[in-house]
mmCIF file of C-alpha atoms in Angstrom:
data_model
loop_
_atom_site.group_PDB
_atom_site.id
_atom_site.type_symbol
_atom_site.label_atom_id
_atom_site.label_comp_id
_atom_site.label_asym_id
_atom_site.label_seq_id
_atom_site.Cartn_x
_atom_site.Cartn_y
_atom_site.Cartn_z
ATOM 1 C CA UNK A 1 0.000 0.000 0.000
ATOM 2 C CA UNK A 2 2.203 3.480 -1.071
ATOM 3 C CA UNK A 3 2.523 6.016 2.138
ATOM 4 C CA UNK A 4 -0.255 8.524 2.961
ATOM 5 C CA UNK A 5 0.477 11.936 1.234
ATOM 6 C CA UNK A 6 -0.710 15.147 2.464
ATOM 7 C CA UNK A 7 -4.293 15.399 0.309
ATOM 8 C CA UNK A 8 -5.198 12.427 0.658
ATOM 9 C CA UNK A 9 -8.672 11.700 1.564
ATOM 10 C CA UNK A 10 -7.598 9.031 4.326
ATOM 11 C CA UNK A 11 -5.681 11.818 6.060
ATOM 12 C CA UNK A 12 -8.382 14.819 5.174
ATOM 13 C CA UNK A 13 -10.886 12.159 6.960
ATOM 14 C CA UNK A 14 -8.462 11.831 10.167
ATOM 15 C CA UNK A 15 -8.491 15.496 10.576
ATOM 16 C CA UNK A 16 -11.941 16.236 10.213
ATOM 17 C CA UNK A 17 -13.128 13.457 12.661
ATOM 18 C CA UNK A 18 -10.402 14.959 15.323
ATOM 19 C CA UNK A 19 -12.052 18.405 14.791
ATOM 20 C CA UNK A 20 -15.368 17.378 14.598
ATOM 21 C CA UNK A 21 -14.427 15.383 18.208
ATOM 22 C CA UNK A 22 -12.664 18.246 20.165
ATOM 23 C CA UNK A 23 -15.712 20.795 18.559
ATOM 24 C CA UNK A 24 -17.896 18.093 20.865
ATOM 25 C CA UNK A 25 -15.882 17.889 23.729
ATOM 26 C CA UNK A 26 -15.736 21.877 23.588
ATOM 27 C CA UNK A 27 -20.069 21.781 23.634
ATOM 28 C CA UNK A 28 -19.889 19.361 26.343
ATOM 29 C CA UNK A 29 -17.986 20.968 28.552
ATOM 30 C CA UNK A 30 -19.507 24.734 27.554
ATOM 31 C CA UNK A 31 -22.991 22.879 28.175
ATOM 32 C CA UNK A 32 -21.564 21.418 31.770
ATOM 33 C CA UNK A 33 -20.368 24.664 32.828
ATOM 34 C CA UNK A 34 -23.729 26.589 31.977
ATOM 35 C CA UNK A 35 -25.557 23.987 33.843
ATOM 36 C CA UNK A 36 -23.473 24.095 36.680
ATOM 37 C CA UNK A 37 -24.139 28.120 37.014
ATOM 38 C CA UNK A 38 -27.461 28.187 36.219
ATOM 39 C CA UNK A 39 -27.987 25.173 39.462
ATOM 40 C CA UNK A 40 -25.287 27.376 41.571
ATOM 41 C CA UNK A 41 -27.644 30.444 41.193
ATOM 42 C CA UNK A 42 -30.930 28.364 41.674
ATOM 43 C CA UNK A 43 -29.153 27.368 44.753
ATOM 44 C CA UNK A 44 -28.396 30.615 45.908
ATOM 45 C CA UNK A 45 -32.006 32.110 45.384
ATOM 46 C CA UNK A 46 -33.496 29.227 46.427
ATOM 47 C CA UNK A 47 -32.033 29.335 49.431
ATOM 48 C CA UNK A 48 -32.706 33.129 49.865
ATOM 49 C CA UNK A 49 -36.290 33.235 49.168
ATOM 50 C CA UNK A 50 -37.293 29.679 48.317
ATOM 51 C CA UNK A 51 -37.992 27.634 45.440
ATOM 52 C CA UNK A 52 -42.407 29.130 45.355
ATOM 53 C CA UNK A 53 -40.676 32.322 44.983
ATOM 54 C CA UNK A 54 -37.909 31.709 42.350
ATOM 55 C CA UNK A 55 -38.471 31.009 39.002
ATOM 56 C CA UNK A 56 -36.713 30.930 35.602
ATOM 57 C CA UNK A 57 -36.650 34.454 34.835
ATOM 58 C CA UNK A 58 -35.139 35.412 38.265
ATOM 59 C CA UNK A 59 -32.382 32.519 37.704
ATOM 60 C CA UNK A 60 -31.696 34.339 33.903
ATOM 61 C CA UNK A 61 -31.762 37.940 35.449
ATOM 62 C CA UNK A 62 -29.231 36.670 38.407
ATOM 63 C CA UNK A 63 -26.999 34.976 35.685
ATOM 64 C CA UNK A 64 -28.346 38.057 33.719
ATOM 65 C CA UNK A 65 -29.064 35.534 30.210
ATOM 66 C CA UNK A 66 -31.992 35.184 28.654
ATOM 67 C CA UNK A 67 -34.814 32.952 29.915
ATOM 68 C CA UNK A 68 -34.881 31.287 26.579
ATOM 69 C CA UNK A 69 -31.097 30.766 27.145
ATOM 70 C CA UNK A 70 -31.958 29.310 30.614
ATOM 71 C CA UNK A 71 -34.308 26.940 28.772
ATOM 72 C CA UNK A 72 -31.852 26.154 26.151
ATOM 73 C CA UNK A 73 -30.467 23.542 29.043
ATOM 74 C CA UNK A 74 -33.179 22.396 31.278
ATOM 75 C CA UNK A 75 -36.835 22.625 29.540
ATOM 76 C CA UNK A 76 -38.641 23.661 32.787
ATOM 77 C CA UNK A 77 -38.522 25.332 36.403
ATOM 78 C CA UNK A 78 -39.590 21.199 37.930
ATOM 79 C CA UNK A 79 -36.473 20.130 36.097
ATOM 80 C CA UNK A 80 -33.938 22.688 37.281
ATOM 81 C CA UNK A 81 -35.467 22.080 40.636
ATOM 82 C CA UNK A 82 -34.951 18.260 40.450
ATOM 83 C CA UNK A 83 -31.625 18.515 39.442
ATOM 84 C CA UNK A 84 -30.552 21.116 42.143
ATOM 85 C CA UNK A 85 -32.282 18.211 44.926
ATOM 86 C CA UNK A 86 -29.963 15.918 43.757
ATOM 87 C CA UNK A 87 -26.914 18.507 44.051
ATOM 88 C CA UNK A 88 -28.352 19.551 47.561
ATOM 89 C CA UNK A 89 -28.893 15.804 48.578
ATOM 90 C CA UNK A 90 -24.985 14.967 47.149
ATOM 91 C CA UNK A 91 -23.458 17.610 49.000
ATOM 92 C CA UNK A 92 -25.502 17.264 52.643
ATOM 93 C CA UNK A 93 -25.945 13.331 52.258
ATOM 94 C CA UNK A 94 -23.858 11.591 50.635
ATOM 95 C CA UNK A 95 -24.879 8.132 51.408
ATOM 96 C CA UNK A 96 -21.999 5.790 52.069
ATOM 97 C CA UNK A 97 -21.569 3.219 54.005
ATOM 98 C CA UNK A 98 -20.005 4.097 57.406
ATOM 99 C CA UNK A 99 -16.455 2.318 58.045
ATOM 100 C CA UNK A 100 -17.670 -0.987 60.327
ATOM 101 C CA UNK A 101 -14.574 -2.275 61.386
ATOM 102 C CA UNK A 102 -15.518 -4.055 64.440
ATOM 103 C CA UNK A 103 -19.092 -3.000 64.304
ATOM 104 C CA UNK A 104 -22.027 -5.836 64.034
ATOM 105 C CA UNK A 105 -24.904 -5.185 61.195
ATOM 106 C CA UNK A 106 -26.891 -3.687 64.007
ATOM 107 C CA UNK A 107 -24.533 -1.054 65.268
ATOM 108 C CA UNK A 108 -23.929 -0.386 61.866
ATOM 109 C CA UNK A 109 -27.036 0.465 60.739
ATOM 110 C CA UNK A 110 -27.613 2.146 63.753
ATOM 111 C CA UNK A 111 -24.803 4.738 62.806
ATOM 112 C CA UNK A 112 -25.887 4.853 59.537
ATOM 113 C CA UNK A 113 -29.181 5.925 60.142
ATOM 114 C CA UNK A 114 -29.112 8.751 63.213
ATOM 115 C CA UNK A 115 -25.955 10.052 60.965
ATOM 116 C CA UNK A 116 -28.452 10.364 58.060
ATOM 117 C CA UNK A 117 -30.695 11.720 60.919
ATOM 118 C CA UNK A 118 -27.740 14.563 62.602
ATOM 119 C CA UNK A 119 -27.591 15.926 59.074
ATOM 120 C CA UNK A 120 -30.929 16.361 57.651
ATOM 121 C CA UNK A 121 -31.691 17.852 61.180
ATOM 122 C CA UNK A 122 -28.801 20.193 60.276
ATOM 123 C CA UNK A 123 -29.862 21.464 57.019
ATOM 124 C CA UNK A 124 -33.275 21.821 58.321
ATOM 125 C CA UNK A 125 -32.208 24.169 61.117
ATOM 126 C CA UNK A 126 -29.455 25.791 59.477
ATOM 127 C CA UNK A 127 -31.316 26.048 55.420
ATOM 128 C CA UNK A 128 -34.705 26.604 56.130
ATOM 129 C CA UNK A 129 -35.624 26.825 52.509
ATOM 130 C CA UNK A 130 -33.507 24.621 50.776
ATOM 131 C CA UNK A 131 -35.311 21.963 53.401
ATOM 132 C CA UNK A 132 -38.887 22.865 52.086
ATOM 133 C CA UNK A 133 -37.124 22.449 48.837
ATOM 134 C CA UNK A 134 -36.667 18.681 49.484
ATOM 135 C CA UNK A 135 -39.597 18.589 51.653
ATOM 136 C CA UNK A 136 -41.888 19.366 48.474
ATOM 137 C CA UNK A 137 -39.266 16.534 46.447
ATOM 138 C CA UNK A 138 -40.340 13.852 49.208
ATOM 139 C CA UNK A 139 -44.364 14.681 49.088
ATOM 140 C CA UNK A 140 -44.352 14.771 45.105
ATOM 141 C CA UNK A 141 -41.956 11.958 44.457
ATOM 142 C CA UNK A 142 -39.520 13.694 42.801
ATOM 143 C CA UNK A 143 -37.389 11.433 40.397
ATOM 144 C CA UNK A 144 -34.270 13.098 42.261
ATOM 145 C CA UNK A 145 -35.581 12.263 45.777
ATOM 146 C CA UNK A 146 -36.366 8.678 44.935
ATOM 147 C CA UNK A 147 -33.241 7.859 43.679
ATOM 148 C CA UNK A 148 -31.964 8.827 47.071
ATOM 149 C CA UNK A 149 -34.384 7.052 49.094
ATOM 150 C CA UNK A 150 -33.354 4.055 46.582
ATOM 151 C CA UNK A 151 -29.608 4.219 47.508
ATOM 152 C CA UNK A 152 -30.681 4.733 50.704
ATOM 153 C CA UNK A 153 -32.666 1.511 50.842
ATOM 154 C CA UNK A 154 -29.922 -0.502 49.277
ATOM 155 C CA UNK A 155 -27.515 0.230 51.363
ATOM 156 C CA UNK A 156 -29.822 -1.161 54.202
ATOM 157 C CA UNK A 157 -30.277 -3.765 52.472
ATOM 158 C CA UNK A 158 -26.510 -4.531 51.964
ATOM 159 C CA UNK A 159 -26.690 -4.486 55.908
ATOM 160 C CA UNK A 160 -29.213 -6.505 56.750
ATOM 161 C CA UNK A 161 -27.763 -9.428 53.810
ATOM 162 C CA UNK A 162 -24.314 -9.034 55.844
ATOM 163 C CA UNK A 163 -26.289 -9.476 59.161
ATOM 164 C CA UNK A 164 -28.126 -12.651 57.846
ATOM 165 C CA UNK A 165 -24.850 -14.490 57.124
ATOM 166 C CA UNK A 166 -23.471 -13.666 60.286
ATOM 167 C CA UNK A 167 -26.507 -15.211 61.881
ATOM 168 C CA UNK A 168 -27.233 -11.389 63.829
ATOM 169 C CA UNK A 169 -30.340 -11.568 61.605
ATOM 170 C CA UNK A 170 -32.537 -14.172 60.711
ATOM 171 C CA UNK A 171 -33.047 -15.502 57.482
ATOM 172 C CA UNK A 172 -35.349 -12.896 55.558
ATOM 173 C CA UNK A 173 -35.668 -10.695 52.055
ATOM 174 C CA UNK A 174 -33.639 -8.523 52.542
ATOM 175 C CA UNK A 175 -35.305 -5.878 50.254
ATOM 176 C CA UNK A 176 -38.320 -6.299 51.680
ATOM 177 C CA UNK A 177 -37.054 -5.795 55.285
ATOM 178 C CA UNK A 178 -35.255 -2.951 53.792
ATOM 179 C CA UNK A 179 -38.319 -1.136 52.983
ATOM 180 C CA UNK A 180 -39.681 -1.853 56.320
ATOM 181 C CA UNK A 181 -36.389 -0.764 58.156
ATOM 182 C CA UNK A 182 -36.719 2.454 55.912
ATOM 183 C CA UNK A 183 -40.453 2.986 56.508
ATOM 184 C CA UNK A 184 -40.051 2.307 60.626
ATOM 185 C CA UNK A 185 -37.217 4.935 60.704
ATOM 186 C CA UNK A 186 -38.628 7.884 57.934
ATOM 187 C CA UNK A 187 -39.402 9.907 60.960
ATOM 188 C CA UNK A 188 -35.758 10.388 61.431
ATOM 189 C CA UNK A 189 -34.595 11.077 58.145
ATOM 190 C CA UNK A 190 -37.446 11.679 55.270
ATOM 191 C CA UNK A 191 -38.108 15.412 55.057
ATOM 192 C CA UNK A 192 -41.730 15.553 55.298
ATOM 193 C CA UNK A 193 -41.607 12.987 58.330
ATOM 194 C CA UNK A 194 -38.722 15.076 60.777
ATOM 195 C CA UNK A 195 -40.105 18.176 61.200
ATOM 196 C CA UNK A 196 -43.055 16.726 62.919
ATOM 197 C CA UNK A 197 -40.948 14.185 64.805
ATOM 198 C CA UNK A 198 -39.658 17.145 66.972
ATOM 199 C CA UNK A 199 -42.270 19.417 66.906
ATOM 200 C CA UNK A 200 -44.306 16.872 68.507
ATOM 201 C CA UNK A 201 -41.734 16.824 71.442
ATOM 202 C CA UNK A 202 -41.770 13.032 71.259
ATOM 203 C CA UNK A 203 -40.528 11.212 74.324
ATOM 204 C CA UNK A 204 -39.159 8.837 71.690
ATOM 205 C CA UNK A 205 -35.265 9.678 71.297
ATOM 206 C CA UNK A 206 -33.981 8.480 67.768
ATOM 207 C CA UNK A 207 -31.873 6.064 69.240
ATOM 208 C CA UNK A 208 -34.602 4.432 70.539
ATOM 209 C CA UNK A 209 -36.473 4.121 67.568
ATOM 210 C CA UNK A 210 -33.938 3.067 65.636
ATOM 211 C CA UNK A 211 -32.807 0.149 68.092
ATOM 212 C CA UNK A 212 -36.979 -1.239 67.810
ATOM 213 C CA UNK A 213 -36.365 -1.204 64.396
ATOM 214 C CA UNK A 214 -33.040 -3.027 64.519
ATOM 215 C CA UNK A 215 -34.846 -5.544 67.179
ATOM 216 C CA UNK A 216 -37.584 -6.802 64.491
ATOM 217 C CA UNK A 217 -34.814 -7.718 62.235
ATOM 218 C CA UNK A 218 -32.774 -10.286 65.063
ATOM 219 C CA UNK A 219 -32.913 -13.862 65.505
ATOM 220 C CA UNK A 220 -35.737 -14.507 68.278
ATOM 221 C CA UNK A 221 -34.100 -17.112 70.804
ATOM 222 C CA UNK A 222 -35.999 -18.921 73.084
#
């Protein structure tokens, strides 16, 4: 086969595809970056007045765009809103595993759950309307809030398997006993379900509840 000269069509073809390729990876990353600001300033007004009293045109005028230009990356106010509950949920509760070391299933999901508890407590007290934000995500069953709950469930899951095997727990689904787990405990951790946890002044402490929960999951001896 004789050498590649410059003109040829092989090597013409080469170079467009590379341009064509970096001219993408230069829209990707110019559409990244414009999503990124337009959530950082949601974020900021949201938090400022709320999310009922922010909406696209005050997110263009703050980034001071166009709406349309707003709407050239997210195609509604619900879906900037989704996506910036999954960016608040990432950066206040990032749900991983706590290190176990020595700790049984039990104490493990124990810490698991009141530190998904400390911090959702924290943003509630400390970001009042970013909260209601994911408050109104929970009651409506936001796509971004379910995904959490998901991960959350999994990783209880993931727990309660671990348990079985080390015959803590007894033999069960663990999915299922997930959900229930989950469901026993939202009171601690599910937006809509804490605020009225403490402003009933319970004389339930969260590590109470979450040690009954833990209980229906043992072996029963005897």
């Amino acid at each position: 086969m004789p050498p590649t000269r410059v003109g040829d069509p092989m090597l013409d073809s080469d170079h467009c595809r590379t341009d064509v390729d970096n001219r993408g990876t230069r829209r990707q990353e110019s559409r990244g970056a414009n999503v990124a600001r337009i959530l950082s300033a949601a974020e900021t007004l949201c938090a400022l007045y709320g999310s009922g009293k922010t909406n696209v045109c005050d997110i263009a005028s703050y980034l001071k765009m166009s709406p349309a230009n707003v709407y050239r990356f997210f195609p509604s106010k619900l879906a900037i809103y989704d996506e910036l509950v999954a960016r608040v949920l990432d950066n206040n509760f990032p749900v991983i595993q706590p290190v176990s070391g020595t700790l049984t299933s039990a104490e493990s999901l124990r810490v698991f759950i009141l530190e998904l508890h400390r911090r959702v407590l924290a943003l509630m007290r400390k970001q009042e309307n970013l909260f209601e934000l994911l408050t109104v995500a929970d009651d409506e069953r936001w796509p971004a809030f379910e995904a959490f709950v998901k991960r959350v469930r999994d990783i209880v899951a993931e727990f309660v398997e671990v348990g079985v095997r080390a015959r803590e727990f007894r033999r069960q689904d663990s999915l299922r006993a997930a959900e229930c787990f989950c469901a026993s405990t939202a009171a601690l951790w599910e937006p809509k379900a804490i605020r009225n946890f403490h402003l009933r002044r319970s004389l339930t402490a969260p590590d109470d509840l979450v040690s009954f929960s833990v209980e229906a999951l043992r072996i029963r001896r005897g």
